[in-house]
XYZ file of N, CA and C in Angstrom:
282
model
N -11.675 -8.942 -11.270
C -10.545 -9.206 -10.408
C -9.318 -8.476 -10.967
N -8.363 -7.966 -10.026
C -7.491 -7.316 -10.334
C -6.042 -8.565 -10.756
N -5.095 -7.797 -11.429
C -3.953 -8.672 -11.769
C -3.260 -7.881 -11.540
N -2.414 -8.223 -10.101
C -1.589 -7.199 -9.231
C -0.254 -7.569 -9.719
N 1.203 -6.784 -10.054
C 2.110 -6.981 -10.942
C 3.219 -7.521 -9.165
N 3.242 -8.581 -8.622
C 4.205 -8.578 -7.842
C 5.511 -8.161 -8.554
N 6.169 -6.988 -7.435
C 7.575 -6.613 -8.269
C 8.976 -8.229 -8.061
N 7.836 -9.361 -7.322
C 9.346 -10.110 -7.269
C 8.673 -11.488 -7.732
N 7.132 -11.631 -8.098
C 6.831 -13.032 -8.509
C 6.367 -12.596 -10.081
N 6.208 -11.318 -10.279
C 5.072 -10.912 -11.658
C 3.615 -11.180 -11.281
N 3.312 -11.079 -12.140
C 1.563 -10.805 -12.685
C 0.938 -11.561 -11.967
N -0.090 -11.431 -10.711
C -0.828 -12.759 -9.915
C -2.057 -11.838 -9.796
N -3.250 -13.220 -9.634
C -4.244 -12.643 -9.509
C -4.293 -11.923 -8.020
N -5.400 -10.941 -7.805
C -6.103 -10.100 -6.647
C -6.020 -11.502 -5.705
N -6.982 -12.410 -5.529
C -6.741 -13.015 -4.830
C -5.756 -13.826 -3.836
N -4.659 -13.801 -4.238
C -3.419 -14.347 -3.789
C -3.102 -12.662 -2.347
N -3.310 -11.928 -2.880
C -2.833 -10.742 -1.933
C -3.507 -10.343 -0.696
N -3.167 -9.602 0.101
C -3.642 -8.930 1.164
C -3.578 -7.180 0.957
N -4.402 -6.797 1.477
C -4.318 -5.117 1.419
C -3.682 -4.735 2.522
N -2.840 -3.830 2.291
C -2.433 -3.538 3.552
C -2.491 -1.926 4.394
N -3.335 -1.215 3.486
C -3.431 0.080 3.972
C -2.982 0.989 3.010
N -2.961 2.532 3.512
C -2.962 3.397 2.908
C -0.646 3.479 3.030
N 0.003 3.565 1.874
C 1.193 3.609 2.221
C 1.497 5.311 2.209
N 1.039 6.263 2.182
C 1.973 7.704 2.389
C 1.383 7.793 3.612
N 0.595 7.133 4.800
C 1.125 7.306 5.926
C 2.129 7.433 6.695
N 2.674 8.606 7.211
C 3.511 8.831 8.282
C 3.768 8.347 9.563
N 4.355 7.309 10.191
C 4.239 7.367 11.626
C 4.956 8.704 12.209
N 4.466 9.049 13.628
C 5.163 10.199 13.924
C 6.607 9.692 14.414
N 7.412 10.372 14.226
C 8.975 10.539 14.189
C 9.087 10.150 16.129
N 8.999 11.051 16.498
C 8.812 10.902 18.296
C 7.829 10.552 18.999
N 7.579 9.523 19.284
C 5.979 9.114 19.648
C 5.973 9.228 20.964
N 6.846 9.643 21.933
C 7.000 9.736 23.161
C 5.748 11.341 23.288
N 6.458 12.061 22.412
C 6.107 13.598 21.880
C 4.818 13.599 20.644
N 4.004 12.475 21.387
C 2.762 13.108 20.501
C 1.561 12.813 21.466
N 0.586 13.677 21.351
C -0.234 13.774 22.457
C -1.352 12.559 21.765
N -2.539 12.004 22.927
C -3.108 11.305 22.407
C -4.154 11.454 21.251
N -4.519 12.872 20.731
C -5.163 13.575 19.330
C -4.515 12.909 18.312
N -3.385 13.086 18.609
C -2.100 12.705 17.068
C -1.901 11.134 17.015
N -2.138 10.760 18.351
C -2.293 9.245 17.910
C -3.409 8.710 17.842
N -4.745 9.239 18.335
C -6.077 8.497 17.701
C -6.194 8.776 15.988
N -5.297 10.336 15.532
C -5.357 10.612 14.104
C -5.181 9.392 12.929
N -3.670 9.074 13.784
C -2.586 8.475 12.926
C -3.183 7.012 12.923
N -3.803 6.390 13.573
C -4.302 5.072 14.051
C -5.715 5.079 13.097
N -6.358 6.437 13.352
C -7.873 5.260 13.050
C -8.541 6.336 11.740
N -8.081 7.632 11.840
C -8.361 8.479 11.007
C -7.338 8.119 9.481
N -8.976 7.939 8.677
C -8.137 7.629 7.587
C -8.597 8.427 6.182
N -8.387 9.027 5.182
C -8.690 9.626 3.928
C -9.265 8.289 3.132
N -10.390 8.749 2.449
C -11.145 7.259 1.247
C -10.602 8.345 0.040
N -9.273 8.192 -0.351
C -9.291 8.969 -1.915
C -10.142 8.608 -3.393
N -10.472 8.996 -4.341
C -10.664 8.713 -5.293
C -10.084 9.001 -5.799
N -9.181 8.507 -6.712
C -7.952 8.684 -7.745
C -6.610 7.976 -7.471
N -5.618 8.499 -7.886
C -4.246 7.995 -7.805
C -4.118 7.633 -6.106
N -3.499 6.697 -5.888
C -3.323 6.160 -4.619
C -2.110 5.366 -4.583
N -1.425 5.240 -3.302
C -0.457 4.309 -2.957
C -0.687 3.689 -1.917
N -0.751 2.173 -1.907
C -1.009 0.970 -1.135
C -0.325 0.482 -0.808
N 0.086 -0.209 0.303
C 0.743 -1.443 0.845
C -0.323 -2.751 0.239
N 0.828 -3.811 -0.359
C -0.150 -5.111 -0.438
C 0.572 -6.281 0.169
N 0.458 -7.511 0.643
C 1.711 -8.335 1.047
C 0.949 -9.977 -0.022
N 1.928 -10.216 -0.259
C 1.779 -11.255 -1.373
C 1.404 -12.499 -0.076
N 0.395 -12.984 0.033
C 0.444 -13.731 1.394
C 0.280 -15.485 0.683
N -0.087 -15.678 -0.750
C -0.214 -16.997 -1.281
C 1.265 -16.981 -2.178
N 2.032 -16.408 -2.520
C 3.310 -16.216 -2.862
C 4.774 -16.140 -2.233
N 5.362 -14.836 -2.193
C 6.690 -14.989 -1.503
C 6.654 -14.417 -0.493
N 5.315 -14.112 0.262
C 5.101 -13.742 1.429
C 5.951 -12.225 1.708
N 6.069 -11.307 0.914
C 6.534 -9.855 0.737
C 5.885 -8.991 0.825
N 5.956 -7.835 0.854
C 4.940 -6.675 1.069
C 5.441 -5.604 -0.046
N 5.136 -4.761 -0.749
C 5.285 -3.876 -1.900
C 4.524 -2.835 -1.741
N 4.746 -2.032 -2.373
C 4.078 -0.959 -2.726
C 2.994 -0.728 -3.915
N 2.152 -0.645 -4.032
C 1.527 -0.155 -5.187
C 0.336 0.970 -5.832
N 0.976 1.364 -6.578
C 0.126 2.735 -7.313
C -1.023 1.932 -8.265
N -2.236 2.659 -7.765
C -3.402 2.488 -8.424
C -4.215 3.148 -8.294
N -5.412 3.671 -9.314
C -5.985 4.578 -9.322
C -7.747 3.945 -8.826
N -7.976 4.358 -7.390
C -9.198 3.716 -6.843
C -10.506 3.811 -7.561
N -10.745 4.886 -8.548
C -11.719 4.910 -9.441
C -11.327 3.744 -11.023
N -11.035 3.689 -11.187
C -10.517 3.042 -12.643
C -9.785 1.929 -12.060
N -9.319 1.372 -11.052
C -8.496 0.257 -10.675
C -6.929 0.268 -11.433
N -7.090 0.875 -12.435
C -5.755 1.120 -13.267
C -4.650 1.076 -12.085
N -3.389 -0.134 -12.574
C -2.612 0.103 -12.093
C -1.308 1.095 -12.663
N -0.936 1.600 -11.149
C -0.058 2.741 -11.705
C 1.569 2.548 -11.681
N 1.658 1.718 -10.791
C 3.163 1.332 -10.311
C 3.522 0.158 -9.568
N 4.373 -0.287 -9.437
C 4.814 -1.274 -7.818
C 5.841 -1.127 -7.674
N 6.531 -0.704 -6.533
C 8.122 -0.791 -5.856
C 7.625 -1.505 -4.660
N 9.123 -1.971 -4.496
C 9.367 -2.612 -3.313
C 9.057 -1.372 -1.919
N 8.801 -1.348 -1.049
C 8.718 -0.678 0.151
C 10.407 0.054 0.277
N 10.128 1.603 0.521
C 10.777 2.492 0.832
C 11.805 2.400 -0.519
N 11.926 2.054 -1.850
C 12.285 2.343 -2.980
C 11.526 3.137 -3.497
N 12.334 4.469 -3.960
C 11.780 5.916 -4.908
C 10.765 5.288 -6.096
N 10.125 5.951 -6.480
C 9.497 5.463 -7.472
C 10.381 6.307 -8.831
N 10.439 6.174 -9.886
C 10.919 6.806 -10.741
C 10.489 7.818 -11.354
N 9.075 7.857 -11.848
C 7.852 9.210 -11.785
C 6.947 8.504 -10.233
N 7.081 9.193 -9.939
C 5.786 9.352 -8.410
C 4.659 9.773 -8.935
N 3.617 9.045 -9.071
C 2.143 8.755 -10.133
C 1.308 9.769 -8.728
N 1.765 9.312 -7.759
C 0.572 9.784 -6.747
C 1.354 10.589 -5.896
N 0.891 11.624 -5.222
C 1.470 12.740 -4.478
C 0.928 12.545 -3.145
């Protein structure tokens, strides 16, 4: 089991959390201006990385928040957590 670092409760087990997806997804900027290719992409097409990664998780047995977090999908190693749309200070994952 993982011990996910909430950036606003600390250290909780995997279980307490929810996954929430891949976070360097883009929504498109003008969605009026995207044909339906770019939105079956953005919706269901997804990359399985191995390595450094950035996640959405939402603390759903806690303060009910959502964060960011860097972890590496082969090794589980965690790499980071910011709050959503806060810079990271080194950016672990590209």
């Amino acid at each position: 089991m993982l011990l996910i670092p909430c950036p606003y409760c600390g250290p909780r087990a995997e279980d307490e959390f929810s996954h929430g997806g891949n976070a360097t997804t883009v929504r498109p900027s003008d969605p009026g201006a995207v044909d339906d290719a770019a939105w079956t992409a953005y919706l269901y097409l997804r990359a399985n990385p191995a390595g450094p990664h950035r996640e959405y998780w939402y603390h759903r047995y806690g303060c009910r928040r959502w964060f960011v977090l860097g972890r590496d999908t082969l090794s589980h190693q965690i790499l980071g957590v910011s709050p959503p749309g806060v810079p990271w200070p080194e950016d672990p994952v590209s």
